[in-house]
Coordinates of C-alpha atoms and ligand atoms in Angstrom, one line a residue:
X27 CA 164.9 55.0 58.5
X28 CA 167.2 57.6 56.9
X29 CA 165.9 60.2 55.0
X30 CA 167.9 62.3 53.1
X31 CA 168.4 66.1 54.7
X32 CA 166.9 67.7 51.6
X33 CA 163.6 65.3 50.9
X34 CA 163.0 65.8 54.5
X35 CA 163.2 69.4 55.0
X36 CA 159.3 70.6 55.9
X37 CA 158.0 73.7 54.2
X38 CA 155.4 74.2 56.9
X39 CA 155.8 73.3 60.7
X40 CA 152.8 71.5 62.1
X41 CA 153.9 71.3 66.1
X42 CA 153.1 71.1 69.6
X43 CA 154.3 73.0 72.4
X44 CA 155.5 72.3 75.9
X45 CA 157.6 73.7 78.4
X46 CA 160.3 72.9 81.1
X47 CA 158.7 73.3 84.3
X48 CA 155.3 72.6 83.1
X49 CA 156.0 68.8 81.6
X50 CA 159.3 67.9 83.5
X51 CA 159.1 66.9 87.0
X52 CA 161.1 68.2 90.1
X53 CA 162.6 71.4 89.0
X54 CA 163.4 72.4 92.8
X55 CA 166.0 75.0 91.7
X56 CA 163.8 77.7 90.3
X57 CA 161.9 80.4 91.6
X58 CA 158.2 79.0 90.8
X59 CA 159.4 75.9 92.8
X60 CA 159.6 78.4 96.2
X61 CA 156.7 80.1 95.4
X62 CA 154.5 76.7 95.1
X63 CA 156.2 76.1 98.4
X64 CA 154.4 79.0 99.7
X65 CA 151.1 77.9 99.0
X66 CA 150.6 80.4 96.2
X67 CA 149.1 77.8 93.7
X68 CA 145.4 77.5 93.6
X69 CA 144.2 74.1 95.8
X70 CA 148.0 74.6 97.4
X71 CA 148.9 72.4 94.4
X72 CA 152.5 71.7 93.6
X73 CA 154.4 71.2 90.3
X74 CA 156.4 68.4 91.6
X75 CA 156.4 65.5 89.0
X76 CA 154.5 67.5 86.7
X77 CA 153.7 65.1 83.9
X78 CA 157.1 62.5 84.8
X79 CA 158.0 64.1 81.2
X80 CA 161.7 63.8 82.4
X81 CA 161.3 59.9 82.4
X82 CA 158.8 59.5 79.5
X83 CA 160.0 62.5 77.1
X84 CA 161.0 59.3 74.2
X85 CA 157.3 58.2 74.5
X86 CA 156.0 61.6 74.8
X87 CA 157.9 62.5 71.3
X88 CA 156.6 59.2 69.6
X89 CA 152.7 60.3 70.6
X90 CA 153.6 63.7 68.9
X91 CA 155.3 62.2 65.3
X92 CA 152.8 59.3 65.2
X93 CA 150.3 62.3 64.7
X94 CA 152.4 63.4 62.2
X95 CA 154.0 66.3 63.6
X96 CA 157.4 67.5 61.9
X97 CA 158.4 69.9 64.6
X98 CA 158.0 70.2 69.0
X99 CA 158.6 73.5 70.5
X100 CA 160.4 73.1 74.2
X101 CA 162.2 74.7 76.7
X102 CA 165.7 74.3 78.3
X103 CA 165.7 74.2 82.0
X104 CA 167.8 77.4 83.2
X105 CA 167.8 76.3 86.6
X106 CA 168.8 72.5 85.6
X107 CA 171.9 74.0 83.6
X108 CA 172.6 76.2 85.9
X109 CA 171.4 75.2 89.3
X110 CA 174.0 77.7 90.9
X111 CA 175.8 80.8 89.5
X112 CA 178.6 79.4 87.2
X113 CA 177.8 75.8 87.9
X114 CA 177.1 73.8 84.8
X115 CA 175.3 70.4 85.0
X116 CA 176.4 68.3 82.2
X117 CA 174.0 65.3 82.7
X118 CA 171.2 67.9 82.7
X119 CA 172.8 68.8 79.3
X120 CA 172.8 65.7 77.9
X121 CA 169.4 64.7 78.5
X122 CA 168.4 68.2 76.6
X123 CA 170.9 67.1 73.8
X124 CA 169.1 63.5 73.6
X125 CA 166.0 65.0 73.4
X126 CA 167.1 66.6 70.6
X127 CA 168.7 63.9 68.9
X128 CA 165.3 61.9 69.5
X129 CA 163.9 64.8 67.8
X130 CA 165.8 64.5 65.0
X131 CA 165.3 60.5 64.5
X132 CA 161.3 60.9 64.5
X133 CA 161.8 63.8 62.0
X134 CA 160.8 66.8 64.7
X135 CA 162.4 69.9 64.1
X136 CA 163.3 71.3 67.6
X137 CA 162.7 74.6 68.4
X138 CA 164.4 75.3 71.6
X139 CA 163.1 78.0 74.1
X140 CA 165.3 79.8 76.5
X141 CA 163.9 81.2 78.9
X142 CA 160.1 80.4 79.9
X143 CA 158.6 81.8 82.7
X144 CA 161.2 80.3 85.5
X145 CA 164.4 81.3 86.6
X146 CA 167.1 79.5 88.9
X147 CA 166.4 80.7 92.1
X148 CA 169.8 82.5 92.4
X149 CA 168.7 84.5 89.6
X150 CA 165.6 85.6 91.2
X151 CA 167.4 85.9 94.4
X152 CA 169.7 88.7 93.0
X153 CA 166.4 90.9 91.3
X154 CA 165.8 88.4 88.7
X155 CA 164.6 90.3 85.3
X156 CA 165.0 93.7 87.2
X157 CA 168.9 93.1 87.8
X158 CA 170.9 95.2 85.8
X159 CA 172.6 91.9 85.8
X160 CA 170.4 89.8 84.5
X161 CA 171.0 90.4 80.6
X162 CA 174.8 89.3 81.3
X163 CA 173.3 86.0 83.1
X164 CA 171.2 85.5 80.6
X165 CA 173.7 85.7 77.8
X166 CA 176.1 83.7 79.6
X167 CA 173.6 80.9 79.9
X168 CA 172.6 81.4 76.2
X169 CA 176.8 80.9 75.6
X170 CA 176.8 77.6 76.9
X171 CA 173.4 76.3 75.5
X172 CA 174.6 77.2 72.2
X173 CA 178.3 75.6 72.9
X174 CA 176.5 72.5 73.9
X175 CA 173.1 71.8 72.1
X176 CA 173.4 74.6 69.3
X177 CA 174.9 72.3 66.6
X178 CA 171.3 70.7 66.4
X179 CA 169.0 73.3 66.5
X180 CA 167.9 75.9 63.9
X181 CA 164.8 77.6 65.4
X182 CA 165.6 79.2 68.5
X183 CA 162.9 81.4 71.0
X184 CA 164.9 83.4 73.1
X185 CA 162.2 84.8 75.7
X186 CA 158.5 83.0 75.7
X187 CA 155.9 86.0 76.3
X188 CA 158.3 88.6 77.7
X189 CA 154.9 90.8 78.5
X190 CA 153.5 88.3 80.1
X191 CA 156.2 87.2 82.5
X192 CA 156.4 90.8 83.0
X193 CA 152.9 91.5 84.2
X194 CA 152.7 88.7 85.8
X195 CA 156.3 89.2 88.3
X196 CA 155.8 92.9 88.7
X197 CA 152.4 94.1 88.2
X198 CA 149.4 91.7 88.6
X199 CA 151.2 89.3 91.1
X200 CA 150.4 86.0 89.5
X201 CA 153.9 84.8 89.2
X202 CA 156.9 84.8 91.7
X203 CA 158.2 87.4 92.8
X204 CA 154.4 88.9 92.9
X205 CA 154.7 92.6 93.7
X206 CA 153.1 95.6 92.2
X207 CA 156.3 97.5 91.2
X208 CA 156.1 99.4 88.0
X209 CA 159.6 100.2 88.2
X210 CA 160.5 96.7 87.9
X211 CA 158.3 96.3 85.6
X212 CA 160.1 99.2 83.6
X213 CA 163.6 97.1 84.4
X214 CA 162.4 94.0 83.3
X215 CA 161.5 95.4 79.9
X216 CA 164.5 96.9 79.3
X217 CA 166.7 94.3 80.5
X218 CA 164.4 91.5 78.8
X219 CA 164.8 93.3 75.5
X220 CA 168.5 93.8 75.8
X221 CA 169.1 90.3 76.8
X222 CA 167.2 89.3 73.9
X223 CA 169.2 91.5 71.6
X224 CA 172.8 90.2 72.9
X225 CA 171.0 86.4 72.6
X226 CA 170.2 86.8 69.5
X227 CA 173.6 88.6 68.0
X228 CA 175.1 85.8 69.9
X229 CA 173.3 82.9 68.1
X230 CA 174.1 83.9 65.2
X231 CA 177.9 84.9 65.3
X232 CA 178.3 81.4 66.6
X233 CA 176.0 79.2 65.0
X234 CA 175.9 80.4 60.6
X235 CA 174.4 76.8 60.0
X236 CA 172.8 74.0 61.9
X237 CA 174.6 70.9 61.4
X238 CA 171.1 68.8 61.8
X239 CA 169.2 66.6 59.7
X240 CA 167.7 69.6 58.6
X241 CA 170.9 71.4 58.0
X242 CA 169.0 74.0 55.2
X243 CA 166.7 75.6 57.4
X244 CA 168.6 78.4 58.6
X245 CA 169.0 79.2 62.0
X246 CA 166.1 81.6 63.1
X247 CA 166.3 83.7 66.2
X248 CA 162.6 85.3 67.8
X249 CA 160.6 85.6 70.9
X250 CA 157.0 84.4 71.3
X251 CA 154.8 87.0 71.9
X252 CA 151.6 86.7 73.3
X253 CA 148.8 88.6 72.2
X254 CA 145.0 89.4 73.4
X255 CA 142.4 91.0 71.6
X256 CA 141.3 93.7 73.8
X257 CA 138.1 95.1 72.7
X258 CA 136.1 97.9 75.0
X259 CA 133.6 96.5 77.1
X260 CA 131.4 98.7 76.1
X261 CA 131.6 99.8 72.9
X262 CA 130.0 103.4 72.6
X263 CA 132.4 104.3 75.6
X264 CA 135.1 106.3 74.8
X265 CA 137.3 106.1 77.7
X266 CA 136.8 102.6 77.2
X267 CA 137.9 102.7 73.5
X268 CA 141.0 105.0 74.4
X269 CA 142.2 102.3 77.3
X270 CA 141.8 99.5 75.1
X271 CA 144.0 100.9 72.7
X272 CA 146.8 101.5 75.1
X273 CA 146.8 98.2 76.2
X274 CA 146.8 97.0 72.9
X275 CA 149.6 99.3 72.0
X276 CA 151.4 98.4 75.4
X277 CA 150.5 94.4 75.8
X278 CA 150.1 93.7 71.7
X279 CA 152.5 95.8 70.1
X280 CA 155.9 97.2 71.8
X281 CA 157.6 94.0 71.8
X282 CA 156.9 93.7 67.9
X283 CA 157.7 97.1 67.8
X284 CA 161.1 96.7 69.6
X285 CA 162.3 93.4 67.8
X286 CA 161.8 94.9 64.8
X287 CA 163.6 98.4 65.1
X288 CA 160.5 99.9 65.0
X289 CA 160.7 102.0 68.6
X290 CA 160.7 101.0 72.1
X291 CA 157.5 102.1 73.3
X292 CA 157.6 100.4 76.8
X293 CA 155.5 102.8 78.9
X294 CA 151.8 102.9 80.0
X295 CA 150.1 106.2 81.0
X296 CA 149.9 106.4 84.8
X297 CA 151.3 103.3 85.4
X298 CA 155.1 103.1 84.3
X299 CA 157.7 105.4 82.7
X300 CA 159.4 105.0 79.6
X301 CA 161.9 102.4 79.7
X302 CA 165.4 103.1 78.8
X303 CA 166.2 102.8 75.5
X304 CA 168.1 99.4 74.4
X305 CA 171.0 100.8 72.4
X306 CA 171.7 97.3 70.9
X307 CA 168.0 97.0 69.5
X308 CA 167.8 100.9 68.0
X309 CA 166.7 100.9 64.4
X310 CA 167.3 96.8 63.5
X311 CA 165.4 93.7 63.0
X312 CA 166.3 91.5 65.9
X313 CA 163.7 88.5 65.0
X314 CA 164.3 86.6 61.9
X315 CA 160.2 85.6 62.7
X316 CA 157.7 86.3 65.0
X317 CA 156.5 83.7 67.5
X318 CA 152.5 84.2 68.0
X319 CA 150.7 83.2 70.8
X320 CA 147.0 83.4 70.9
X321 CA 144.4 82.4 72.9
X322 CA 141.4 84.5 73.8
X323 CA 140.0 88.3 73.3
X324 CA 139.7 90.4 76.6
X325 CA 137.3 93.2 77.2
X326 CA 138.5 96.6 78.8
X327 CA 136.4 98.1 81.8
X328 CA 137.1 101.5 82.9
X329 CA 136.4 101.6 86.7
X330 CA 137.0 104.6 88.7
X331 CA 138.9 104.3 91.9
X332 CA 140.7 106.4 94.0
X333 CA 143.6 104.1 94.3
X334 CA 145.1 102.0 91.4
X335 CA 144.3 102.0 87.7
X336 CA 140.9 102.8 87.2
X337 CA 140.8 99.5 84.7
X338 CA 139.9 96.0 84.8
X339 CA 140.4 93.3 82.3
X340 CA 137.4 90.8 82.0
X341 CA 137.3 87.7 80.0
X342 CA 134.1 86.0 79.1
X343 CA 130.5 87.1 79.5
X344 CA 127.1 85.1 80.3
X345 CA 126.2 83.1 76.9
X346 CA 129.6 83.1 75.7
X347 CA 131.4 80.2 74.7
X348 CA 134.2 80.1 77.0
X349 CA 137.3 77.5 77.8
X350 CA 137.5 75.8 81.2
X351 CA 139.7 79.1 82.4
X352 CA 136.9 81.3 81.4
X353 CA 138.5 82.4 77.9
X354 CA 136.3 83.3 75.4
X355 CA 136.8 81.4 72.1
X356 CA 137.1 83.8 69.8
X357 CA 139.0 82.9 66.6
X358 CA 138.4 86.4 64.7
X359 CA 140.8 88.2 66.8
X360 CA 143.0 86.0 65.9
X361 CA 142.7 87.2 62.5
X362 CA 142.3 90.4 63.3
X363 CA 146.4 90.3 65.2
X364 CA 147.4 87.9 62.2
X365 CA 146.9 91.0 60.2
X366 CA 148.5 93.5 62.3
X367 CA 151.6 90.8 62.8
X368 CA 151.7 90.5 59.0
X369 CA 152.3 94.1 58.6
X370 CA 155.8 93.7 59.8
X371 CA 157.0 91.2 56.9
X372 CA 158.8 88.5 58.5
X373 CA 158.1 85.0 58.6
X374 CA 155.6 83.9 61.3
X375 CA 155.6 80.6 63.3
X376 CA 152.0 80.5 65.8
X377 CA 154.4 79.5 68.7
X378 CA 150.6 78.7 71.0
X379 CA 147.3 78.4 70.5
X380 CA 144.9 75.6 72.4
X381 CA 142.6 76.2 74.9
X382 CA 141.7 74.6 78.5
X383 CA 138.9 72.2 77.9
X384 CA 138.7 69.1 80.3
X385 CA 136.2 66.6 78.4
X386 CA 137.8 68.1 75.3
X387 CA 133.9 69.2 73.8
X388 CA 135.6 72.5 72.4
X389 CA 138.9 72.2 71.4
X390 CA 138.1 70.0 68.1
X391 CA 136.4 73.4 66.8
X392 CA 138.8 76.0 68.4
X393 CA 141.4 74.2 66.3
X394 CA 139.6 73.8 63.5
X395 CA 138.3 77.4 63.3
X396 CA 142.2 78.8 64.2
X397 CA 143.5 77.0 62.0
X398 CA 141.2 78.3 59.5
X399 CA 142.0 81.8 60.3
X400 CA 145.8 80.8 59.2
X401 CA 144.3 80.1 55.6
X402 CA 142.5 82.8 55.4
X403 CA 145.7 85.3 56.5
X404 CA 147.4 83.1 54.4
X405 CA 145.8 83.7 51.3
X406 CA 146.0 87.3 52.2
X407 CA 149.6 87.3 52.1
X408 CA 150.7 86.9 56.3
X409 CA 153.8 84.9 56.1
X410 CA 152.8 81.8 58.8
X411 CA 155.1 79.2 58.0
X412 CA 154.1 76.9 61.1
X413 CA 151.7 76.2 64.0
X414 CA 151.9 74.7 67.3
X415 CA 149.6 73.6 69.5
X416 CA 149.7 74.5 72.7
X417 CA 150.2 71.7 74.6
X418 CA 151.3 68.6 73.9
X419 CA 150.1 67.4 77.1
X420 CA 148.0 68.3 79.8
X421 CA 150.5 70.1 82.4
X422 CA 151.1 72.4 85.1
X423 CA 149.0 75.7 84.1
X424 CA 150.9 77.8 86.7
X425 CA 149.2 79.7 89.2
X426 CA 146.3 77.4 88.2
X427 CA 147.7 74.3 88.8
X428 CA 146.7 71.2 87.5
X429 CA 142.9 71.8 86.8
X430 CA 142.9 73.3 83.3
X431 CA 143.6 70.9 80.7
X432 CA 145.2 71.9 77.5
X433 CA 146.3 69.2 76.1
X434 CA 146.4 67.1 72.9
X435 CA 146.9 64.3 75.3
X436 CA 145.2 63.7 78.3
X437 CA 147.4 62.6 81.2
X438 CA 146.4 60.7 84.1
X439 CA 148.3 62.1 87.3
X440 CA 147.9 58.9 88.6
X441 CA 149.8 56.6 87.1
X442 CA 151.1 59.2 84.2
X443 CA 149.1 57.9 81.3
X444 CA 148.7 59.3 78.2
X445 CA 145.3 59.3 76.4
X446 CA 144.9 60.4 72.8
X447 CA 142.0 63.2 72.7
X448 CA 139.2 63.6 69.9
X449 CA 141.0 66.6 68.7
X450 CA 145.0 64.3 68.6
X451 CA 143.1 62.6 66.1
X452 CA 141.1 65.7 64.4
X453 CA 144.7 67.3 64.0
X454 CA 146.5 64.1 62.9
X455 CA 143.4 64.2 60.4
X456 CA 144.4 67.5 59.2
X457 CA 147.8 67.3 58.8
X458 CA 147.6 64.2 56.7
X459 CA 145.2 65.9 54.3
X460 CA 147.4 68.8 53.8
X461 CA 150.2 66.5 53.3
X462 CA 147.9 64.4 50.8
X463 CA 147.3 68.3 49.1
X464 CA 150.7 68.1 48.2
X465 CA 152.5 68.8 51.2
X466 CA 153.8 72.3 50.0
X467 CA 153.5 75.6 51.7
X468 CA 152.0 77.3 49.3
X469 CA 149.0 74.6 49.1
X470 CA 148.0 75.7 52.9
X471 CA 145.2 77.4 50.9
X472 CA 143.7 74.1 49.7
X473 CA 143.0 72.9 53.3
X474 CA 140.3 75.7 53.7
X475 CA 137.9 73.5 51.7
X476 CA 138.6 70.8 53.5
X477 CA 138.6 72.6 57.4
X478 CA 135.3 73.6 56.3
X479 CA 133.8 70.4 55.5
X480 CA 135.5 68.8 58.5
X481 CA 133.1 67.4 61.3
X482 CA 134.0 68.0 64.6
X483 CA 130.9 66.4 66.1
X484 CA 130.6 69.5 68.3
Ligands
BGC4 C1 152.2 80.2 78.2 C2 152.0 78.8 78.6 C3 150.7 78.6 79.3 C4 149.6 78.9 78.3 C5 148.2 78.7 78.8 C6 151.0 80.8 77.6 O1 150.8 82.1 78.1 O2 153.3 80.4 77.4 O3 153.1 78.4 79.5 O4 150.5 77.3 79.8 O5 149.8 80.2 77.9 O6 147.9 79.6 79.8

């Protein structure tokens, strides 16, 4: 059926998200692929077909429209496109650009991510994110994505959690390359952020309109960010209170800070240095919206040692509801960084939110309740103009492997079979009563009665 661009064009994005090496299958060219090799995935687990997403990605889109979904948030493949330096793989392009196109013919608005989490492995090979190289790779790569797939796309995610990727290759050694080296860590945010910067200038000298279905929605260029709430453990401790608030001004808010002109603040006391200043960034908005990704809260410990930071990050406690990963569920924070996001005035698109919960007994209220929380900010003036679930499917959680189970859709790694969870069919529920509202943006505010009434038979 053909639907004229301009009756189709959704005023708020009701998604789900997924990513490359998580859904795919067989990305053996990137640097997570050598590091599963080594054994470094809990249960020596392996990503290796992953969800068979590569073969089924037409079915896989179908399960997300029939819930009524107008948009699907992925990520391109670096090491696919690229598989070595200045090597382009144009059959690895044209199953991205189908993708698209099947996007487009079930009425999902892509929104493309660059770069999440993997790199090809000569990337990482050379230094990866601390290269002073890498921005000019990166930019390169973001050339001929745009050349090839930009025509169709609008929404565009340069870097998925930069902080987190950071962390996790240079300071707490949960993904590849795995070392404690704060001076990387210092690199990698100044190279992320400049790579971001050129990315971004780049998309939009050579892309001023999408030629898509949805060819008024301008093209938007941002990062998604994740975010914690990190409360003190212990509330009446001050040193507790002052390291929480570093962390938050570290994890939450330097990459808002720096895509919005507002300062680069990439430092942490004790731990790293400033990080050279990103000319290209200095004083200007480089997001036309802010990605959010939110999950849990975190609570700060101090811990004094003689070696290391004296500081450890705890998630849930006894009598807490937690997910399957040990998250607490904790939707207020949520609110509480939905307000501090807001303060920046620019649109905002939830880019993740879900939660790890095998027999799916939580997740029908954790989305309920966050999506509450986007009402509520909302009505209070934060700009959210779209929310996606994070994930799709159930996938390959990383250093966790295949155990926690995020998504909408169960998959059976047996035979690849997709099952339909409680909460598919909550959120299909919910996004056919705001469309019965009216359908408009504006009318968000008229789900909260509704969210509220809404069983979720936990
Ligand atoms: C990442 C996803 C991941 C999810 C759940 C986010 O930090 O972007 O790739 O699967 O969290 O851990």
């Amino acid at each position: 059926m053909m639907i004229s661009a301009k009756n189709s064009t959704p005023n708020f994005l009701w998604g789900a998200a997924t990513s490359s090496h998580q859904v795919e299958g067989y990305n053996d060219k990137n640097d997570w692929w050598a590091w599963e090799a080594l054994g470094k995935i809990e249960r020596g687990e392996r990503s290796g077909p992953a969800t068979d997403h590569w073969n089924r990605f037409r079915a896989d889109l179908k399960l997300a429209a029939d819930l009524g979904l107008n948009s699907y948030r992925f990520s391109v493949e670096w090491s696919r496109l690229e598989p070595q330096e200045g090597c382009w793989d144009a059959e690895a392009f044209d199953w991205y650009f189908e993708l698209i196109q099947e996007c487009e013919q079930l009425g999902l608005v892509p929104m493309l991510t660059l770069y999440h989490f993997t790199l090809p492995l000569w990337v990482a090979e050379q230094g990866g994110m601390s290269s002073e190289r890498f921005p000019e790779w990166f930019v390169r790569f973001t050339r001929k994505v745009v050349e090839r797939l930009g025509s169709r796309v609008s929404l565009w995610c340069t870097i998925n959690e930069p902080m987190v990727v950071t962390v996790g290759s240079y300071l707490g050694k949960f993904m590849p390359p795995a070392v404690c080296e704060p001076e990387k860590a210092r690199l990698a945010c100044y190279h992320l952020l400049k790579s971001h910067v050129l990315a971004y200038d780049l998309i939009h000298r050579e892309l001023p309109k999408s030629q898509s279905r949805w060819s008024e929605i301008p093209v938007q260029v941002g990062i998604a960010h994740n975010v914690i709430d990190f409360v003190p453990d212990r509330s009446w401790s001050l040193i507790e209170r002052w390291l929480a608030e570093q962390i938050h001004q570290f994890y939450n808010m330097s990459w808002l800070d720096a895509v919005t002109g507002r300062g680069q603040r990439f430092s942490f006391p004790l731990l790293m240095a400033q990080a050279p200043v990103v000319a290209e960034a200095q004083g200007r908005v480089t997001a036309d919206y802010l990605g959010i990704n939110y999950y849990t809260r975190a609570r700060v410990r101090f811990t004094p040692t003689l070696s290391g930071l004296p500081v450890d990050i705890g998630f849930g406690r006894e009598g807490e509801q937690v997910s399957d990963v040990g998250w607490p569920v904790y939707p207020q924070g949520f609110q509480k960084l939905l307000s501090i996001a807001g303060k920046y005035q620019l649109p905002i698109y939830i880019t993740e939110n879900g939660i790890a919960d095998h027999d799916d007994d939580l997740r029908p209220a954790y989305l309920r309740d966050h999506l509450r929380e986007i009402v509520v900010a909302r009505q209070s003036g934060v700009d959210v103009r779209g929310y996606y679930h994070w994930s799709l499917l159930d996938n390959f959680e990383w250093v966790k492997g295949f155990e926690p189970r995020f998504g909408l859709f169960k998959v059976d790694y047996t035979n690849f079979e997709r099952t339909a969870t409680r909460s598919a069919r909550l959120y299909q529920e919910i996004i056919a009563q705001h469309r019965a509202l009216g359908g408009l943006a504006q009318n968000l505010g008229d789900l909260e009665g509704f969210l509220e009434g809404l069983s979720t038979g936990a």
